[in-house]
Amino acid sequence: MHAQIVLFDGFDPLDAIAPFEVLSAGGVAARGQLTVELVSAEGPREVVSGTGGLALRTTAALDPTRSGLILLPGASGRIGALDADPQLDAGPQLDADADLDSIDALGPMEPEPIPVLLGRTLTTDLPALLKAAMENPEITVTTVCGGSALLAMAGLIEGRHATTHHLGLDLLDATGTHAVDARIVDDGDLVTGAGVTSGLDLALYLLERELGPRIAHAVEALFAYERRGTVWRNTGPEPAAF
């Protein structure tokens, strides 16, 4: 099995790195049955996160025809409301050829709102690639934090059950997604995690689901971390209101 972790400009590093470490360790524990790779819509490149300019290098383009897992992180930046047009820029933008003096003249730059960072991905090839992946029965698409909001903004999870950071649950509802206030939501070929640190829980759950509980337990013990929360599934009787 192969896991593709998708990076885009402004991604949250912990959303991506925590699952990368957990899944990579799971691959070792499973004697190579799972491999993990950082990818982007554009292919190999340096991708700048939304946290302090930290950049990671992707090694391949996202391949929606390759069976396995695709994991989509959220963005990191200033918390802000989604405007009428989520693709509007916020704040000064720099040309790729801008010199250091030009950058200094702008002064300290305000981090951009997370919805703006997510909205910018809608102008790239990423939504089309994710749509193709979600139509592939051999792929499970997974998200951490605002990754599910990105899918929702792209119109890809209407009618599905999903979670996200607690500040983004209303956004999911507004797009026709059934927002669930849970740590992990398993909706079959769509598995979503809530806030940033839920990437650890999500990845450990994916190890259990795909490779078995013994592999997941071994990695949990290695990282000295106990998974949190009950995985929500749309099964069983509906609970009465408290």
Short mmCIF file of C-alpha atoms in Angstrom, two decimals:
data_model
loop_
_atom_site.label_atom_id
_atom_site.label_comp_id
_atom_site.label_asym_id
_atom_site.label_seq_id
_atom_site.Cartn_x
_atom_site.Cartn_y
_atom_site.Cartn_z
CA MET A 1 0.00 0.00 0.00
CA HIS A 2 1.17 3.51 -0.81
CA ALA A 3 0.23 6.74 1.00
CA GLN A 4 0.48 10.09 -0.78
CA ILE A 5 0.57 13.11 1.53
CA VAL A 6 -0.38 16.20 -0.45
CA LEU A 7 1.33 19.54 0.15
CA PHE A 8 0.15 22.92 -1.15
CA ASP A 9 1.35 26.46 -0.50
CA GLY A 10 0.33 27.46 3.02
CA PHE A 11 -0.14 23.92 4.35
CA ASP A 12 0.08 23.26 8.09
CA PRO A 13 3.35 21.37 8.78
CA LEU A 14 2.05 19.35 11.73
CA ASP A 15 -0.98 18.19 9.72
CA ALA A 16 1.43 16.59 7.27
CA ILE A 17 4.50 15.61 9.31
CA ALA A 18 2.69 13.85 12.18
CA PRO A 19 0.90 11.42 9.82
CA PHE A 20 4.07 11.06 7.73
CA GLU A 21 6.03 9.85 10.78
CA VAL A 22 3.27 7.55 12.01
CA LEU A 23 2.62 5.98 8.61
CA SER A 24 6.34 5.63 7.89
CA ALA A 25 6.85 3.84 11.20
CA GLY A 26 3.88 1.64 10.35
CA GLY A 27 5.57 0.73 7.09
CA VAL A 28 8.67 -0.37 8.98
CA ALA A 29 6.59 -2.35 11.49
CA ALA A 30 4.71 -3.98 8.61
CA ARG A 31 7.95 -4.96 6.86
CA GLY A 32 7.49 -2.63 3.91
CA GLN A 33 3.79 -3.20 3.28
CA LEU A 34 3.21 0.56 3.47
CA THR A 35 5.23 3.31 1.78
CA VAL A 36 4.77 7.06 2.23
CA GLU A 37 5.58 9.98 -0.06
CA LEU A 38 5.15 13.76 -0.07
CA VAL A 39 3.47 14.94 -3.28
CA SER A 40 1.98 18.09 -4.77
CA ALA A 41 -0.32 18.90 -7.67
CA GLU A 42 2.66 20.33 -9.57
CA GLY A 43 5.17 17.54 -8.95
CA PRO A 44 8.59 17.74 -7.26
CA ARG A 45 9.13 21.20 -5.74
CA GLU A 46 9.73 23.15 -2.56
CA VAL A 47 6.37 23.84 -0.92
CA VAL A 48 6.25 26.67 1.62
CA SER A 49 4.03 26.08 4.64
CA GLY A 50 1.95 28.70 6.39
CA THR A 51 4.14 28.49 9.49
CA GLY A 52 7.19 30.71 9.59
CA GLY A 53 8.17 30.02 5.99
CA LEU A 54 9.04 26.38 6.71
CA ALA A 55 9.34 24.52 3.40
CA LEU A 56 9.25 20.84 2.57
CA ARG A 57 10.17 19.19 -0.73
CA THR A 58 7.74 16.96 -2.56
CA THR A 59 9.16 14.13 -4.63
CA ALA A 60 6.34 13.45 -7.10
CA ALA A 61 3.04 14.65 -8.50
CA LEU A 62 -0.19 13.50 -6.88
CA ASP A 63 -1.30 10.40 -8.77
CA PRO A 64 -5.07 9.78 -8.57
CA THR A 65 -4.70 6.46 -10.38
CA ARG A 66 -2.43 4.88 -7.76
CA SER A 67 -4.28 2.75 -5.23
CA GLY A 68 -3.84 3.33 -1.51
CA LEU A 69 -4.22 6.39 0.70
CA ILE A 70 -4.21 10.09 -0.06
CA LEU A 71 -3.87 12.43 2.91
CA LEU A 72 -4.70 16.11 2.63
CA PRO A 73 -3.58 18.50 5.41
CA GLY A 74 -5.13 21.83 6.28
CA ALA A 75 -3.57 25.27 6.15
CA SER A 76 -1.72 27.29 8.76
CA GLY A 77 -2.20 31.02 9.11
CA ARG A 78 -4.35 33.66 10.73
CA ILE A 79 -7.79 32.49 11.81
CA GLY A 80 -10.34 34.44 9.78
CA ALA A 81 -13.85 34.24 8.43
CA LEU A 82 -14.51 33.07 4.88
CA ASP A 83 -15.41 36.08 2.72
CA ALA A 84 -17.92 35.96 -0.10
CA ASP A 85 -15.10 35.08 -2.48
CA PRO A 86 -12.72 32.58 -0.80
CA GLN A 87 -10.16 33.12 -3.56
CA LEU A 88 -9.62 36.82 -2.80
CA ASP A 89 -6.09 37.72 -1.78
CA ALA A 90 -5.44 39.19 1.66
CA GLY A 91 -2.47 41.47 2.09
CA PRO A 92 0.48 42.27 -0.19
CA GLN A 93 1.75 39.59 -2.52
CA LEU A 94 5.35 39.12 -3.58
CA ASP A 95 6.55 38.38 -7.06
CA ALA A 96 8.88 35.40 -7.26
CA ASP A 97 11.66 37.75 -8.44
CA ALA A 98 11.19 40.37 -5.69
CA ASP A 99 14.47 41.43 -4.12
CA LEU A 100 15.19 41.57 -0.39
CA ASP A 101 15.00 45.36 -0.28
CA SER A 102 11.47 45.22 -1.69
CA ILE A 103 10.46 42.66 0.90
CA ASP A 104 11.95 44.74 3.73
CA ALA A 105 10.10 47.81 2.51
CA LEU A 106 6.78 46.05 3.01
CA GLY A 107 7.50 45.59 6.71
CA PRO A 108 6.13 42.67 8.75
CA MET A 109 3.61 40.70 6.71
CA GLU A 110 0.37 39.60 8.34
CA PRO A 111 -0.35 35.85 8.07
CA GLU A 112 -3.20 35.23 5.66
CA PRO A 113 -6.53 33.84 6.86
CA ILE A 114 -6.79 30.06 6.58
CA PRO A 115 -9.86 30.18 4.28
CA VAL A 116 -7.89 32.36 1.86
CA LEU A 117 -4.98 29.90 1.82
CA LEU A 118 -7.38 27.01 1.24
CA GLY A 119 -9.29 28.96 -1.39
CA ARG A 120 -6.15 29.58 -3.42
CA THR A 121 -5.80 25.86 -4.04
CA LEU A 122 -9.06 26.00 -6.01
CA THR A 123 -7.22 27.83 -8.80
CA THR A 124 -4.63 25.03 -9.13
CA ASP A 125 -4.85 21.52 -10.57
CA LEU A 126 -5.38 20.08 -7.08
CA PRO A 127 -9.23 20.00 -7.06
CA ALA A 128 -9.36 18.06 -10.34
CA LEU A 129 -6.77 15.58 -9.10
CA LEU A 130 -8.65 15.12 -5.83
CA LYS A 131 -11.93 14.63 -7.71
CA ALA A 132 -10.31 11.89 -9.79
CA ALA A 133 -8.93 10.30 -6.63
CA MET A 134 -12.32 10.30 -4.94
CA GLU A 135 -13.82 8.61 -7.98
CA ASN A 136 -11.19 5.85 -7.80
CA PRO A 137 -12.60 2.91 -5.78
CA GLU A 138 -9.07 1.80 -4.91
CA ILE A 139 -8.24 5.03 -3.06
CA THR A 140 -9.21 6.19 0.42
CA VAL A 141 -8.99 9.97 0.74
CA THR A 142 -8.13 11.19 4.24
CA THR A 143 -7.79 14.65 5.72
CA VAL A 144 -6.47 16.42 8.78
CA CYS A 145 -7.96 19.65 10.16
CA GLY A 146 -8.82 22.02 7.28
CA GLY A 147 -8.14 19.41 4.62
CA SER A 148 -11.80 18.44 4.71
CA ALA A 149 -12.77 22.11 4.38
CA LEU A 150 -10.66 22.24 1.22
CA LEU A 151 -12.58 19.25 -0.18
CA ALA A 152 -15.86 20.90 0.82
CA MET A 153 -14.93 24.22 -0.82
CA ALA A 154 -14.12 22.27 -4.00
CA GLY A 155 -17.60 20.69 -3.90
CA LEU A 156 -16.25 17.16 -3.48
CA ILE A 157 -17.88 15.94 -0.24
CA GLU A 158 -21.46 17.20 -0.39
CA GLY A 159 -23.69 14.74 1.45
CA ARG A 160 -20.74 12.99 3.10
CA HIS A 161 -19.96 12.81 6.82
CA ALA A 162 -16.76 14.56 7.86
CA THR A 163 -15.05 16.49 10.63
CA THR A 164 -12.55 19.32 10.72
CA HIS A 165 -11.12 21.84 13.19
CA HIS A 166 -13.94 22.92 15.50
CA LEU A 167 -13.80 26.45 14.08
CA GLY A 168 -14.53 25.08 10.60
CA LEU A 169 -17.55 22.87 11.30
CA ASP A 170 -19.98 25.59 10.19
CA LEU A 171 -18.12 25.85 6.88
CA LEU A 172 -18.65 22.13 6.28
CA ASP A 173 -22.36 22.46 7.01
CA ALA A 174 -22.61 25.45 4.68
CA THR A 175 -21.31 23.35 1.78
CA GLY A 176 -23.81 20.54 2.30
CA THR A 177 -21.39 18.27 4.14
CA HIS A 178 -22.71 16.54 7.28
CA ALA A 179 -20.33 17.99 9.88
CA VAL A 180 -19.61 15.70 12.82
CA ASP A 181 -17.97 17.02 16.00
CA ALA A 182 -15.70 14.02 16.52
CA ARG A 183 -11.96 13.38 16.63
CA ILE A 184 -12.04 10.95 13.67
CA VAL A 185 -14.90 10.30 11.23
CA ASP A 186 -14.81 7.15 9.08
CA ASP A 187 -17.15 7.52 6.09
CA GLY A 188 -15.83 4.58 4.11
CA ASP A 189 -13.45 5.84 1.44
CA LEU A 190 -13.33 9.23 3.19
CA VAL A 191 -11.68 9.40 6.63
CA THR A 192 -11.31 12.81 8.26
CA GLY A 193 -9.57 14.13 11.36
CA ALA A 194 -10.44 17.17 13.48
CA GLY A 195 -7.90 19.67 14.87
CA VAL A 196 -4.20 19.72 14.04
CA THR A 197 -2.94 17.10 16.52
CA SER A 198 -5.66 14.69 15.38
CA GLY A 199 -3.26 13.79 12.56
CA LEU A 200 -1.58 11.43 15.02
CA ASP A 201 -4.89 9.75 15.86
CA LEU A 202 -5.94 9.63 12.22
CA ALA A 203 -2.71 7.97 11.10
CA LEU A 204 -2.79 5.41 13.94
CA TYR A 205 -6.39 4.59 13.05
CA LEU A 206 -5.45 4.16 9.40
CA LEU A 207 -2.70 1.74 10.44
CA GLU A 208 -5.22 -0.26 12.46
CA ARG A 209 -7.79 -0.21 9.65
CA GLU A 210 -5.40 -1.09 6.84
CA LEU A 211 -2.65 -3.16 8.50
CA GLY A 212 -4.22 -4.39 11.73
CA PRO A 213 -4.27 -3.45 15.42
CA ARG A 214 -0.94 -5.06 16.26
CA ILE A 215 0.90 -2.80 13.83
CA ALA A 216 -0.97 0.25 15.12
CA HIS A 217 -0.27 -0.69 18.74
CA ALA A 218 3.44 -1.16 18.05
CA VAL A 219 3.69 2.33 16.53
CA GLU A 220 1.60 3.82 19.34
CA ALA A 221 4.00 2.31 21.87
CA LEU A 222 7.04 3.52 19.89
CA PHE A 223 5.76 7.11 19.91
CA ALA A 224 4.60 6.91 23.55
CA TYR A 225 1.22 8.29 22.46
CA GLU A 226 -2.25 6.95 23.19
CA ARG A 227 -4.91 7.50 20.56
CA ARG A 228 -7.75 9.79 21.63
CA GLY A 229 -11.47 9.65 21.02
CA THR A 230 -13.95 7.22 19.54
CA VAL A 231 -13.94 6.86 15.76
CA TRP A 232 -17.36 8.03 14.56
CA ARG A 233 -19.14 5.94 11.92
CA ASN A 234 -22.65 6.31 10.56
CA THR A 235 -23.75 2.97 12.01
CA GLY A 236 -25.75 1.78 15.00
CA PRO A 237 -28.81 3.33 16.64
CA GLU A 238 -29.13 7.09 16.86
CA PRO A 239 -28.49 8.23 20.45
CA ALA A 240 -31.12 10.07 22.42
CA ALA A 241 -30.47 13.72 23.26
CA PHE A 242 -28.99 14.40 26.73
#
